[in-house]
Amino acid sequence: MTSATPHRQGPQRGRRWLAVAALVTAPLVSLAPLTAVPAAADTADPTERLDDLRSDIDAILEDPALEGATSGVVVTDADTGEVLYSRDADTRLLPASNIKAFTGAAALEVLGADYTFETEAVVERRPGRGDVPELYLVGGGDPTLAETDLDAIAADVAASGVTSVGDLYADDSWFDDQRLVDDWWPEDEPYAYSAQISALTVAHGERFNTGVTEVTVTAGAQGNPVSVDLGAADGYVELDNRAVTGPAGGVSSLVVDRPVGTNTIEVTGSLPADAGPLVALRTVDDPAGLAGHLFAQALEDNGVAVKGEVARGEVPGEWHRPRVVAEHSSMPLGEVLVPLMKFSNNGHAEMLVKSIGREIAGEGSWEAGLAALEKALQQVGVDTSDLVLNDGSGLSRGNWVTANTVVDLLDSVQDASWYEVWHHSLPVAGERDPWVGGTLAARMGGTAAEGAAQAKTGTMTGVSALSGYVQGPDGAELYFSVVNNDHTGAAPRHVQDAIVVRLAEYLGNQAPAGTFTQREAGSGPGNGELECSWELTC
């Protein structure tokens, strides 16, 4: 049985998202009711209250946004195990990013919350000082390896006595060389949510987006070309800039692309002369190559000359006792899970799958990782008979799950030693700080669910899901899963939110007086076909 408030950890290593978690640990306060529903959980006949709940969820699911759609919905009482509501609960549906809840749980089960990812700089032999003919930057699957970390590694290389390097190689052989899942849409490849997966990749920004560069486009004088800054990938990717500056007050038609099969950032269209800079995250081809490029710069900045080529390569197997001259350990997996789950980071999830495969089978591949992931879930107690996995992020349309399987996961993880770490990583409804609310930061604020619901979102074209927990002020808790498939138009987030708010009210939570109704609250930011974090709107 869990507590009435979300599980939280105290601050660790100064990480902002751990420190701000304290904002949501206060007990739920008494709030005025949102709509005409039972005023409190203990003032009506239990049978009548449950009948009313079921009728209300039925009514919510009649929303026109779900016309022609299939919705798997399950609500379970955490204390008794009673199924309070069920519709199409055993129908296999596409889960979108709800699959990350399974991936995160399996990673904690296999690797442990304290697991760290190692990155090393390696030379052939001792003493390995002065001018070394070859130096290898060896990736260990770190999803959070930043440019500052590469600089620290380079400084340690210099401190070890290395003054110059012949050839510099980026070694990402910890994982296999399959960069993308077989059924990911090629047209998604330029975008951060579909970045190539590599054991050696550089993470951008505080949310640690891997395999990308930040492209900034700035208008010039009308009729002149725009200015393009390629960010970290400057000098690594090519630039094809055919965009022009349009008249002030005009409409932007700017497009920033990376055509499939190229390592070229293509900028077309126009940007009004009075427009502010446009910033876009775009993927690069071969993230390990970018890591090698940036590491070469870091070595030069720290006084280590790079005389030869910078390329991809694997530490030679015939080397006898190679020397590690510098190394970097990532933050613990328990901390990595926060940006992964809060912001639905696809690259992180896939790197965890391959890390699981490497740990269990000695093979950093999707095939090995997904097989080990399923076995780990079974060890936790999850019935995986209706679970089909084709990736770890949910971007694949070859994943299948039932609402019952999701709720089974929510229940089974309760007894795991790492449960609080996993629970802490879930987005929290209505909490505006993105490191707490994540993809739910702009959803259900000002309702009975604010701060009382923690759940994983999931959104793709025609697919939307929300699954997690709702707590009541007296310690009662519900598990829920809502998986919508085959709807047209924007994701039916308002339907999911209305169900969760109704569950919060059923438990006795109330909303502030005079707040908007759930329908007026809307369906959250973005275009409704992607996770809001992928669109940089939350």
C-alpha positions as a Python dict, from the first residue, in 0.01 Angstrom:
ca = {
    (1, 'M'): (0, 0, 0),
    (2, 'T'): (144, 337, -97),
    (3, 'S'): (114, 671, 78),
    (4, 'A'): (-142, 936, -14),
    (5, 'T'): (118, 1159, -175),
    (6, 'P'): (368, 1088, -453),
    (7, 'H'): (687, 917, -346),
    (8, 'R'): (979, 1160, -361),
    (9, 'Q'): (1352, 1149, -292),
    (10, 'G'): (1553, 1418, -124),
    (11, 'P'): (1799, 1627, -328),
    (12, 'Q'): (2101, 1439, -458),
    (13, 'R'): (2413, 1581, -622),
    (14, 'G'): (2239, 1917, -657),
    (15, 'R'): (2014, 1792, -935),
    (16, 'R'): (1738, 2046, -989),
    (17, 'W'): (1466, 1793, -1058),
    (18, 'L'): (1532, 1617, -729),
    (19, 'A'): (1533, 1940, -533),
    (20, 'V'): (1206, 2068, -675),
    (21, 'A'): (1033, 1738, -599),
    (22, 'A'): (984, 1867, -246),
    (23, 'L'): (726, 2107, -386),
    (24, 'V'): (473, 1829, -427),
    (25, 'T'): (521, 1632, -109),
    (26, 'A'): (289, 1839, 108),
    (27, 'P'): (-37, 1669, 211),
    (28, 'L'): (-331, 1738, -18),
    (29, 'V'): (-542, 2027, 108),
    (30, 'S'): (-919, 2044, 118),
    (31, 'L'): (-1046, 2190, -208),
    (32, 'A'): (-1390, 2290, -331),
    (33, 'P'): (-1559, 2050, -575),
    (34, 'L'): (-1507, 2099, -949),
    (35, 'T'): (-1844, 1979, -1075),
    (36, 'A'): (-2162, 1821, -945),
    (37, 'V'): (-2015, 1495, -818),
    (38, 'P'): (-2021, 1328, -477),
    (39, 'A'): (-1873, 1584, -240),
    (40, 'A'): (-1657, 1342, -43),
    (41, 'A'): (-1555, 980, -58),
    (42, 'D'): (-1720, 880, 271),
    (43, 'T'): (-2058, 1060, 258),
    (44, 'A'): (-2251, 838, 16),
    (45, 'D'): (-2343, 473, -6),
    (46, 'P'): (-2040, 289, -151),
    (47, 'T'): (-2247, 101, -406),
    (48, 'E'): (-2416, 418, -526),
    (49, 'R'): (-2084, 600, -543),
    (50, 'L'): (-1932, 323, -752),
    (51, 'D'): (-2234, 310, -982),
    (52, 'D'): (-2210, 687, -1028),
    (53, 'L'): (-1839, 659, -1107),
    (54, 'R'): (-1899, 395, -1371),
    (55, 'S'): (-2182, 593, -1526),
    (56, 'D'): (-1971, 906, -1537),
    (57, 'I'): (-1678, 730, -1705),
    (58, 'D'): (-1918, 578, -1956),
    (59, 'A'): (-2047, 927, -2031),
    (60, 'I'): (-1696, 1069, -2064),
    (61, 'L'): (-1607, 797, -2314),
    (62, 'E'): (-1903, 901, -2532),
    (63, 'D'): (-1707, 1213, -2628),
    (64, 'P'): (-1723, 1280, -3006),
    (65, 'A'): (-1342, 1286, -3016),
    (66, 'L'): (-1353, 908, -2970),
    (67, 'E'): (-1593, 837, -3254),
    (68, 'G'): (-1463, 530, -3436),
    (69, 'A'): (-1187, 478, -3179),
    (70, 'T'): (-1113, 186, -2949),
    (71, 'S'): (-1041, 267, -2585),
    (72, 'G'): (-900, 25, -2334),
    (73, 'V'): (-982, 153, -1986),
    (74, 'V'): (-919, -5, -1646),
    (75, 'V'): (-948, 137, -1294),
    (76, 'T'): (-846, -76, -996),
    (77, 'D'): (-853, -19, -621),
    (78, 'A'): (-495, -51, -499),
    (79, 'D'): (-591, -175, -154),
    (80, 'T'): (-850, -438, -239),
    (81, 'G'): (-762, -522, -600),
    (82, 'E'): (-1125, -466, -699),
    (83, 'V'): (-1176, -362, -1060),
    (84, 'L'): (-1386, -47, -1040),
    (85, 'Y'): (-1416, 4, -1413),
    (86, 'S'): (-1325, -194, -1724),
    (87, 'R'): (-1380, -146, -2095),
    (88, 'D'): (-1195, -335, -2370),
    (89, 'A'): (-938, -414, -2103),
    (90, 'D'): (-798, -718, -2285),
    (91, 'T'): (-788, -563, -2633),
    (92, 'R'): (-435, -527, -2769),
    (93, 'L'): (-365, -164, -2852),
    (94, 'L'): (-72, 55, -2949),
    (95, 'P'): (67, 206, -2627),
    (96, 'A'): (285, 490, -2765),
    (97, 'S'): (512, 618, -2486),
    (98, 'N'): (329, 424, -2216),
    (99, 'I'): (579, 153, -2309),
    (100, 'K'): (849, 359, -2134),
    (101, 'A'): (692, 266, -1800),
    (102, 'F'): (781, -97, -1878),
    (103, 'T'): (1129, -7, -2003),
    (104, 'G'): (1212, 202, -1695),
    (105, 'A'): (1094, -72, -1460),
    (106, 'A'): (1294, -340, -1639),
    (107, 'A'): (1607, -124, -1645),
    (108, 'L'): (1588, -72, -1270),
    (109, 'E'): (1530, -444, -1216),
    (110, 'V'): (1827, -548, -1434),
    (111, 'L'): (2078, -267, -1384),
    (112, 'G'): (1976, -120, -1047),
    (113, 'A'): (1906, 239, -947),
    (114, 'D'): (2275, 302, -870),
    (115, 'Y'): (2404, 179, -1206),
    (116, 'T'): (2630, 425, -1388),
    (117, 'F'): (2738, 443, -1751),
    (118, 'E'): (3112, 470, -1818),
    (119, 'T'): (3296, 661, -2091),
    (120, 'E'): (3671, 609, -2126),
    (121, 'A'): (3970, 751, -2311),
    (122, 'V'): (4206, 463, -2395),
    (123, 'V'): (4560, 436, -2533),
    (124, 'E'): (4756, 126, -2627),
    (125, 'R'): (5012, 83, -2351),
    (126, 'R'): (5173, 221, -2043),
    (127, 'P'): (5303, 476, -1978),
    (128, 'G'): (5091, 631, -2256),
    (129, 'R'): (5240, 975, -2216),
    (130, 'G'): (5374, 1237, -2451),
    (131, 'D'): (5285, 1172, -2815),
    (132, 'V'): (5051, 871, -2844),
    (133, 'P'): (4978, 733, -3191),
    (134, 'E'): (4614, 645, -3126),
    (135, 'L'): (4355, 743, -2869),
    (136, 'Y'): (4006, 592, -2845),
    (137, 'L'): (3701, 755, -2687),
    (138, 'V'): (3498, 453, -2578),
    (139, 'G'): (3126, 491, -2513),
    (140, 'G'): (2939, 287, -2255),
    (141, 'G'): (2582, 385, -2339),
    (142, 'D'): (2561, 703, -2130),
    (143, 'P'): (2237, 887, -2218),
    (144, 'T'): (2352, 1203, -2037),
    (145, 'L'): (2709, 1251, -2164),
    (146, 'A'): (2741, 1627, -2214),
    (147, 'E'): (2998, 1848, -2386),
    (148, 'T'): (3117, 1955, -2042),
    (149, 'D'): (3185, 1590, -1960),
    (150, 'L'): (3392, 1554, -2278),
    (151, 'D'): (3589, 1860, -2172),
    (152, 'A'): (3653, 1706, -1829),
    (153, 'I'): (3772, 1382, -1992),
    (154, 'A'): (4000, 1580, -2221),
    (155, 'A'): (4144, 1769, -1922),
    (156, 'D'): (4219, 1437, -1752),
    (157, 'V'): (4388, 1311, -2070),
    (158, 'A'): (4613, 1616, -2059),
    (159, 'A'): (4677, 1568, -1687),
    (160, 'S'): (4783, 1209, -1753),
    (161, 'G'): (5082, 1337, -1952),
    (162, 'V'): (4948, 1299, -2305),
    (163, 'T'): (5057, 1600, -2510),
    (164, 'S'): (4952, 1499, -2860),
    (165, 'V'): (4748, 1234, -3039),
    (166, 'G'): (4804, 1085, -3380),
    (167, 'D'): (4460, 954, -3474),
    (168, 'L'): (4149, 991, -3260),
    (169, 'Y'): (3877, 726, -3281),
    (170, 'A'): (3521, 722, -3149),
    (171, 'D'): (3434, 370, -3031),
    (172, 'D'): (3064, 296, -2988),
    (173, 'S'): (3093, -82, -3017),
    (174, 'W'): (2934, -130, -2673),
    (175, 'F'): (2610, -138, -2876),
    (176, 'D'): (2556, -292, -3217),
    (177, 'D'): (2548, -76, -3530),
    (178, 'Q'): (2169, -75, -3584),
    (179, 'R'): (2083, 290, -3534),
    (180, 'L'): (1704, 292, -3588),
    (181, 'V'): (1420, 49, -3526),
    (182, 'D'): (1298, -119, -3844),
    (183, 'D'): (951, 37, -3852),
    (184, 'W'): (1027, 391, -3735),
    (185, 'W'): (900, 632, -3998),
    (186, 'P'): (1184, 769, -4218),
    (187, 'E'): (1017, 1111, -4231),
    (188, 'D'): (1070, 1138, -3853),
    (189, 'E'): (1448, 1098, -3875),
    (190, 'P'): (1536, 1472, -3865),
    (191, 'Y'): (1358, 1520, -3533),
    (192, 'A'): (1497, 1472, -3185),
    (193, 'Y'): (1241, 1208, -3089),
    (194, 'S'): (1375, 982, -3367),
    (195, 'A'): (1750, 1029, -3319),
    (196, 'Q'): (1992, 750, -3405),
    (197, 'I'): (2090, 526, -3114),
    (198, 'S'): (2458, 488, -3032),
    (199, 'A'): (2662, 383, -2729),
    (200, 'L'): (2862, 706, -2771),
    (201, 'T'): (2638, 1007, -2811),
    (202, 'V'): (2639, 1362, -2679),
    (203, 'A'): (2339, 1489, -2483),
    (204, 'H'): (2216, 1841, -2555),
    (205, 'G'): (2075, 2079, -2296),
    (206, 'E'): (1937, 2019, -1949),
    (207, 'R'): (1689, 1760, -2080),
    (208, 'F'): (1973, 1554, -2234),
    (209, 'N'): (1843, 1510, -2588),
    (210, 'T'): (2085, 1269, -2755),
    (211, 'G'): (2212, 1260, -3113),
    (212, 'V'): (2104, 1615, -3195),
    (213, 'T'): (2236, 1963, -3253),
    (214, 'E'): (2066, 2296, -3187),
    (215, 'V'): (2017, 2490, -3511),
    (216, 'T'): (1954, 2864, -3476),
    (217, 'V'): (1822, 3060, -3775),
    (218, 'T'): (1837, 3441, -3764),
    (219, 'A'): (1677, 3682, -4011),
    (220, 'G'): (1889, 3936, -4198),
    (221, 'A'): (1785, 4230, -4415),
    (222, 'Q'): (1484, 4171, -4638),
    (223, 'G'): (1582, 3975, -4947),
    (224, 'N'): (1909, 3852, -4799),
    (225, 'P'): (1984, 3496, -4689),
    (226, 'V'): (1909, 3403, -4330),
    (227, 'S'): (2199, 3328, -4096),
    (228, 'V'): (2230, 2970, -3969),
    (229, 'D'): (2424, 2855, -3663),
    (230, 'L'): (2468, 2476, -3659),
    (231, 'G'): (2545, 2462, -3287),
    (232, 'A'): (2757, 2175, -3159),
    (233, 'A'): (2758, 2008, -3502),
    (234, 'D'): (2925, 2303, -3677),
    (235, 'G'): (3210, 2153, -3876),
    (236, 'Y'): (3061, 1803, -3850),
    (237, 'V'): (2744, 1836, -4058),
    (238, 'E'): (2707, 2014, -4391),
    (239, 'L'): (2482, 2317, -4437),
    (240, 'D'): (2252, 2376, -4733),
    (241, 'N'): (2102, 2720, -4668),
    (242, 'R'): (1851, 2828, -4931),
    (243, 'A'): (1629, 3031, -4699),
    (244, 'V'): (1580, 3405, -4737),
    (245, 'T'): (1466, 3692, -4519),
    (246, 'G'): (1109, 3798, -4596),
    (247, 'P'): (934, 4130, -4537),
    (248, 'A'): (869, 4243, -4181),
    (249, 'G'): (529, 4140, -4055),
    (250, 'G'): (513, 3844, -4291),
    (251, 'V'): (451, 3480, -4212),
    (252, 'S'): (740, 3239, -4160),
    (253, 'S'): (765, 2948, -4401),
    (254, 'L'): (1102, 2836, -4271),
    (255, 'V'): (1179, 2463, -4277),
    (256, 'V'): (1484, 2309, -4106),
    (257, 'D'): (1541, 1955, -4228),
    (258, 'R'): (1799, 1678, -4248),
    (259, 'P'): (1714, 1478, -4560),
    (260, 'V'): (1717, 1103, -4504),
    (261, 'G'): (2053, 944, -4579),
    (262, 'T'): (2248, 1268, -4548),
    (263, 'N'): (2443, 1452, -4283),
    (264, 'T'): (2328, 1788, -4417),
    (265, 'I'): (2110, 2044, -4243),
    (266, 'E'): (1886, 2192, -4510),
    (267, 'V'): (1719, 2529, -4446),
    (268, 'T'): (1453, 2651, -4688),
    (269, 'G'): (1163, 2898, -4698),
    (270, 'S'): (1162, 3246, -4553),
    (271, 'L'): (1180, 3415, -4213),
    (272, 'P'): (1033, 3765, -4165),
    (273, 'A'): (1290, 4039, -4113),
    (274, 'D'): (1141, 4132, -3776),
    (275, 'A'): (1110, 3775, -3647),
    (276, 'G'): (1314, 3654, -3356),
    (277, 'P'): (1567, 3373, -3401),
    (278, 'L'): (1415, 3032, -3472),
    (279, 'V'): (1572, 2747, -3273),
    (280, 'A'): (1525, 2383, -3374),
    (281, 'L'): (1675, 2057, -3255),
    (282, 'R'): (1774, 1838, -3548),
    (283, 'T'): (1939, 1497, -3549),
    (284, 'V'): (2281, 1417, -3690),
    (285, 'D'): (2390, 1113, -3884),
    (286, 'D'): (2618, 891, -3672),
    (287, 'P'): (2613, 1042, -3320),
    (288, 'A'): (2948, 876, -3236),
    (289, 'G'): (3108, 1076, -3513),
    (290, 'L'): (2979, 1397, -3358),
    (291, 'A'): (3112, 1286, -3017),
    (292, 'G'): (3456, 1229, -3172),
    (293, 'H'): (3443, 1569, -3340),
    (294, 'L'): (3359, 1745, -3014),
    (295, 'F'): (3618, 1545, -2819),
    (296, 'A'): (3887, 1648, -3065),
    (297, 'Q'): (3795, 2011, -3001),
    (298, 'A'): (3801, 1951, -2626),
    (299, 'L'): (4149, 1794, -2646),
    (300, 'E'): (4281, 2092, -2842),
    (301, 'D'): (4123, 2331, -2589),
    (302, 'N'): (4306, 2145, -2312),
    (303, 'G'): (4644, 2158, -2485),
    (304, 'V'): (4644, 1813, -2646),
    (305, 'A'): (4715, 1835, -3019),
    (306, 'V'): (4523, 1606, -3254),
    (307, 'K'): (4753, 1555, -3554),
    (308, 'G'): (4577, 1288, -3758),
    (309, 'E'): (4226, 1188, -3850),
    (310, 'V'): (3916, 1187, -3636),
    (311, 'A'): (3708, 883, -3724),
    (312, 'R'): (3505, 595, -3588),
    (313, 'G'): (3694, 287, -3481),
    (314, 'E'): (3703, 6, -3226),
    (315, 'V'): (3981, -50, -2974),
    (316, 'P'): (4198, -319, -3140),
    (317, 'G'): (4148, -662, -2989),
    (318, 'E'): (4520, -736, -3014),
    (319, 'W'): (4617, -454, -2783),
    (320, 'H'): (4783, -594, -2472),
    (321, 'R'): (4672, -426, -2150),
    (322, 'P'): (4542, -97, -2298),
    (323, 'R'): (4560, 196, -2060),
    (324, 'V'): (4261, 404, -1955),
    (325, 'V'): (4398, 757, -1927),
    (326, 'A'): (4068, 924, -1841),
    (327, 'E'): (3714, 817, -1760),
    (328, 'H'): (3375, 960, -1674),
    (329, 'S'): (3087, 803, -1479),
    (330, 'S'): (2733, 919, -1544),
    (331, 'M'): (2475, 1011, -1284),
    (332, 'P'): (2303, 701, -1139),
    (333, 'L'): (2028, 535, -1341),
    (334, 'G'): (1772, 645, -1082),
    (335, 'E'): (1849, 1005, -1179),
    (336, 'V'): (1865, 933, -1552),
    (337, 'L'): (1510, 802, -1528),
    (338, 'V'): (1375, 1147, -1440),
    (339, 'P'): (1437, 1324, -1773),
    (340, 'L'): (1355, 999, -1953),
    (341, 'M'): (1008, 966, -1803),
    (342, 'K'): (919, 1329, -1731),
    (343, 'F'): (999, 1433, -2090),
    (344, 'S'): (935, 1101, -2262),
    (345, 'N'): (1288, 1081, -2401),
    (346, 'N'): (1294, 817, -2674),
    (347, 'G'): (1671, 803, -2711),
    (348, 'H'): (1719, 733, -2342),
    (349, 'A'): (1467, 449, -2348),
    (350, 'E'): (1633, 279, -2644),
    (351, 'M'): (1978, 315, -2489),
    (352, 'L'): (1844, 143, -2178),
    (353, 'V'): (1709, -143, -2387),
    (354, 'K'): (2048, -199, -2545),
    (355, 'S'): (2221, -162, -2208),
    (356, 'I'): (1995, -433, -2069),
    (357, 'G'): (2089, -657, -2359),
    (358, 'R'): (2457, -589, -2302),
    (359, 'E'): (2424, -664, -1930),
    (360, 'I'): (2227, -988, -1965),
    (361, 'A'): (2340, -1132, -2299),
    (362, 'G'): (2666, -948, -2370),
    (363, 'E'): (2500, -796, -2678),
    (364, 'G'): (2390, -435, -2699),
    (365, 'S'): (2109, -490, -2946),
    (366, 'W'): (1734, -444, -2957),
    (367, 'E'): (1686, -817, -3002),
    (368, 'A'): (1883, -910, -2692),
    (369, 'G'): (1760, -614, -2490),
    (370, 'L'): (1390, -662, -2555),
    (371, 'A'): (1410, -1034, -2475),
    (372, 'A'): (1585, -956, -2146),
    (373, 'L'): (1342, -671, -2076),
    (374, 'E'): (1044, -905, -2100),
    (375, 'K'): (1208, -1159, -1868),
    (376, 'A'): (1283, -885, -1617),
    (377, 'L'): (919, -777, -1618),
    (378, 'Q'): (816, -1137, -1554),
    (379, 'Q'): (1054, -1147, -1258),
    (380, 'V'): (881, -838, -1120),
    (381, 'G'): (550, -1022, -1151),
    (382, 'V'): (404, -873, -1468),
    (383, 'D'): (197, -1102, -1690),
    (384, 'T'): (355, -1035, -2030),
    (385, 'S'): (136, -1273, -2233),
    (386, 'D'): (-42, -978, -2400),
    (387, 'L'): (268, -759, -2429),
    (388, 'V'): (449, -727, -2763),
    (389, 'L'): (770, -522, -2769),
    (390, 'N'): (942, -386, -3078),
    (391, 'D'): (1128, -100, -2910),
    (392, 'G'): (1165, 56, -2567),
    (393, 'S'): (1027, 403, -2631),
    (394, 'G'): (690, 337, -2789),
    (395, 'L'): (775, 508, -3118),
    (396, 'S'): (733, 176, -3299),
    (397, 'R'): (391, 74, -3420),
    (398, 'G'): (489, -286, -3362),
    (399, 'N'): (435, -258, -2986),
    (400, 'W'): (112, -395, -2840),
    (401, 'V'): (-31, -382, -2491),
    (402, 'T'): (-364, -414, -2312),
    (403, 'A'): (-494, -177, -2047),
    (404, 'N'): (-499, -473, -1809),
    (405, 'T'): (-128, -535, -1869),
    (406, 'V'): (-46, -173, -1792),
    (407, 'V'): (-239, -187, -1464),
    (408, 'D'): (-67, -516, -1385),
    (409, 'L'): (265, -333, -1417),
    (410, 'L'): (144, -49, -1194),
    (411, 'D'): (50, -305, -931),
    (412, 'S'): (348, -541, -964),
    (413, 'V'): (619, -276, -922),
    (414, 'Q'): (487, -179, -578),
    (415, 'D'): (694, -445, -405),
    (416, 'A'): (1019, -376, -592),
    (417, 'S'): (1309, -225, -398),
    (418, 'W'): (1337, 47, -662),
    (419, 'Y'): (966, 135, -671),
    (420, 'E'): (1002, 481, -519),
    (421, 'V'): (1270, 575, -772),
    (422, 'W'): (1047, 462, -1057),
    (423, 'H'): (736, 631, -917),
    (424, 'H'): (929, 954, -861),
    (425, 'S'): (1010, 970, -1232),
    (426, 'L'): (644, 983, -1341),
    (427, 'P'): (496, 1319, -1447),
    (428, 'V'): (269, 1481, -1187),
    (429, 'A'): (-64, 1632, -1294),
    (430, 'G'): (-81, 2011, -1293),
    (431, 'E'): (262, 2073, -1139),
    (432, 'R'): (393, 2363, -1346),
    (433, 'D'): (761, 2302, -1281),
    (434, 'P'): (856, 2084, -1580),
    (435, 'W'): (1096, 1877, -1367),
    (436, 'V'): (796, 1771, -1158),
    (437, 'G'): (501, 1792, -1396),
    (438, 'G'): (687, 1686, -1709),
    (439, 'T'): (440, 1611, -1987),
    (440, 'L'): (153, 1664, -1740),
    (441, 'A'): (267, 2010, -1629),
    (442, 'A'): (-7, 2184, -1828),
    (443, 'R'): (-275, 1921, -1772),
    (444, 'M'): (-533, 1901, -1491),
    (445, 'G'): (-408, 2209, -1311),
    (446, 'G'): (-678, 2364, -1093),
    (447, 'T'): (-868, 2035, -1071),
    (448, 'A'): (-905, 1768, -807),
    (449, 'A'): (-628, 1571, -982),
    (450, 'E'): (-361, 1840, -944),
    (451, 'G'): (-72, 1690, -750),
    (452, 'A'): (-279, 1378, -676),
    (453, 'A'): (-221, 1195, -1004),
    (454, 'Q'): (111, 1065, -1136),
    (455, 'A'): (107, 905, -1477),
    (456, 'K'): (292, 828, -1798),
    (457, 'T'): (164, 993, -2112),
    (458, 'G'): (184, 863, -2466),
    (459, 'T'): (98, 1032, -2795),
    (460, 'M'): (141, 955, -3165),
    (461, 'T'): (-87, 1008, -3462),
    (462, 'G'): (-402, 809, -3386),
    (463, 'V'): (-262, 683, -3055),
    (464, 'S'): (-289, 834, -2708),
    (465, 'A'): (-256, 692, -2358),
    (466, 'L'): (-239, 792, -1995),
    (467, 'S'): (-170, 543, -1717),
    (468, 'G'): (-71, 575, -1355),
    (469, 'Y'): (-188, 643, -1001),
    (470, 'V'): (-437, 866, -822),
    (471, 'Q'): (-414, 918, -446),
    (472, 'G'): (-681, 1038, -206),
    (473, 'P'): (-635, 1255, 102),
    (474, 'D'): (-692, 957, 332),
    (475, 'G'): (-426, 733, 172),
    (476, 'A'): (-655, 549, -67),
    (477, 'E'): (-510, 489, -412),
    (478, 'L'): (-634, 386, -757),
    (479, 'Y'): (-445, 240, -1051),
    (480, 'F'): (-571, 341, -1395),
    (481, 'S'): (-491, 298, -1762),
    (482, 'V'): (-660, 472, -2055),
    (483, 'V'): (-532, 370, -2400),
    (484, 'N'): (-703, 530, -2703),
    (485, 'N'): (-642, 406, -3059),
    (486, 'D'): (-772, 501, -3403),
    (487, 'H'): (-917, 838, -3312),
    (488, 'T'): (-905, 1110, -3575),
    (489, 'G'): (-779, 1459, -3513),
    (490, 'A'): (-596, 1569, -3202),
    (491, 'A'): (-523, 1333, -2915),
    (492, 'P'): (-825, 1301, -2681),
    (493, 'R'): (-630, 1425, -2381),
    (494, 'H'): (-936, 1605, -2245),
    (495, 'V'): (-1111, 1268, -2224),
    (496, 'Q'): (-822, 1109, -2037),
    (497, 'D'): (-797, 1409, -1806),
    (498, 'A'): (-1170, 1407, -1735),
    (499, 'I'): (-1148, 1041, -1628),
    (500, 'V'): (-853, 1107, -1399),
    (501, 'V'): (-1019, 1413, -1245),
    (502, 'R'): (-1330, 1206, -1181),
    (503, 'L'): (-1117, 940, -1011),
    (504, 'A'): (-957, 1207, -793),
    (505, 'E'): (-1298, 1336, -695),
    (506, 'Y'): (-1416, 982, -624),
    (507, 'L'): (-1134, 952, -370),
    (508, 'G'): (-1241, 1275, -199),
    (509, 'N'): (-1003, 1525, -356),
    (510, 'Q'): (-1155, 1861, -446),
    (511, 'A'): (-1063, 2151, -672),
    (512, 'P'): (-1032, 2519, -585),
    (513, 'A'): (-1360, 2711, -591),
    (514, 'G'): (-1442, 2886, -917),
    (515, 'T'): (-1201, 2696, -1136),
    (516, 'F'): (-1282, 2599, -1493),
    (517, 'T'): (-1451, 2275, -1586),
    (518, 'Q'): (-1241, 1996, -1731),
    (519, 'R'): (-1373, 2050, -2085),
    (520, 'E'): (-1276, 2418, -2064),
    (521, 'A'): (-930, 2313, -1952),
    (522, 'G'): (-858, 2185, -2303),
    (523, 'S'): (-631, 1903, -2407),
    (524, 'G'): (-293, 2050, -2327),
    (525, 'P'): (-28, 2213, -2543),
    (526, 'G'): (97, 2108, -2883),
    (527, 'N'): (-69, 1983, -3199),
    (528, 'G'): (-212, 1673, -3035),
    (529, 'E'): (-19, 1422, -3244),
    (530, 'L'): (309, 1416, -3050),
    (531, 'E'): (423, 1431, -2690),
    (532, 'C'): (436, 1797, -2587),
    (533, 'S'): (800, 1755, -2487),
    (534, 'W'): (883, 1646, -2844),
    (535, 'E'): (727, 1969, -2972),
    (536, 'L'): (914, 2175, -2708),
    (537, 'T'): (581, 2304, -2571),
    (538, 'C'): (621, 2166, -2218),
}
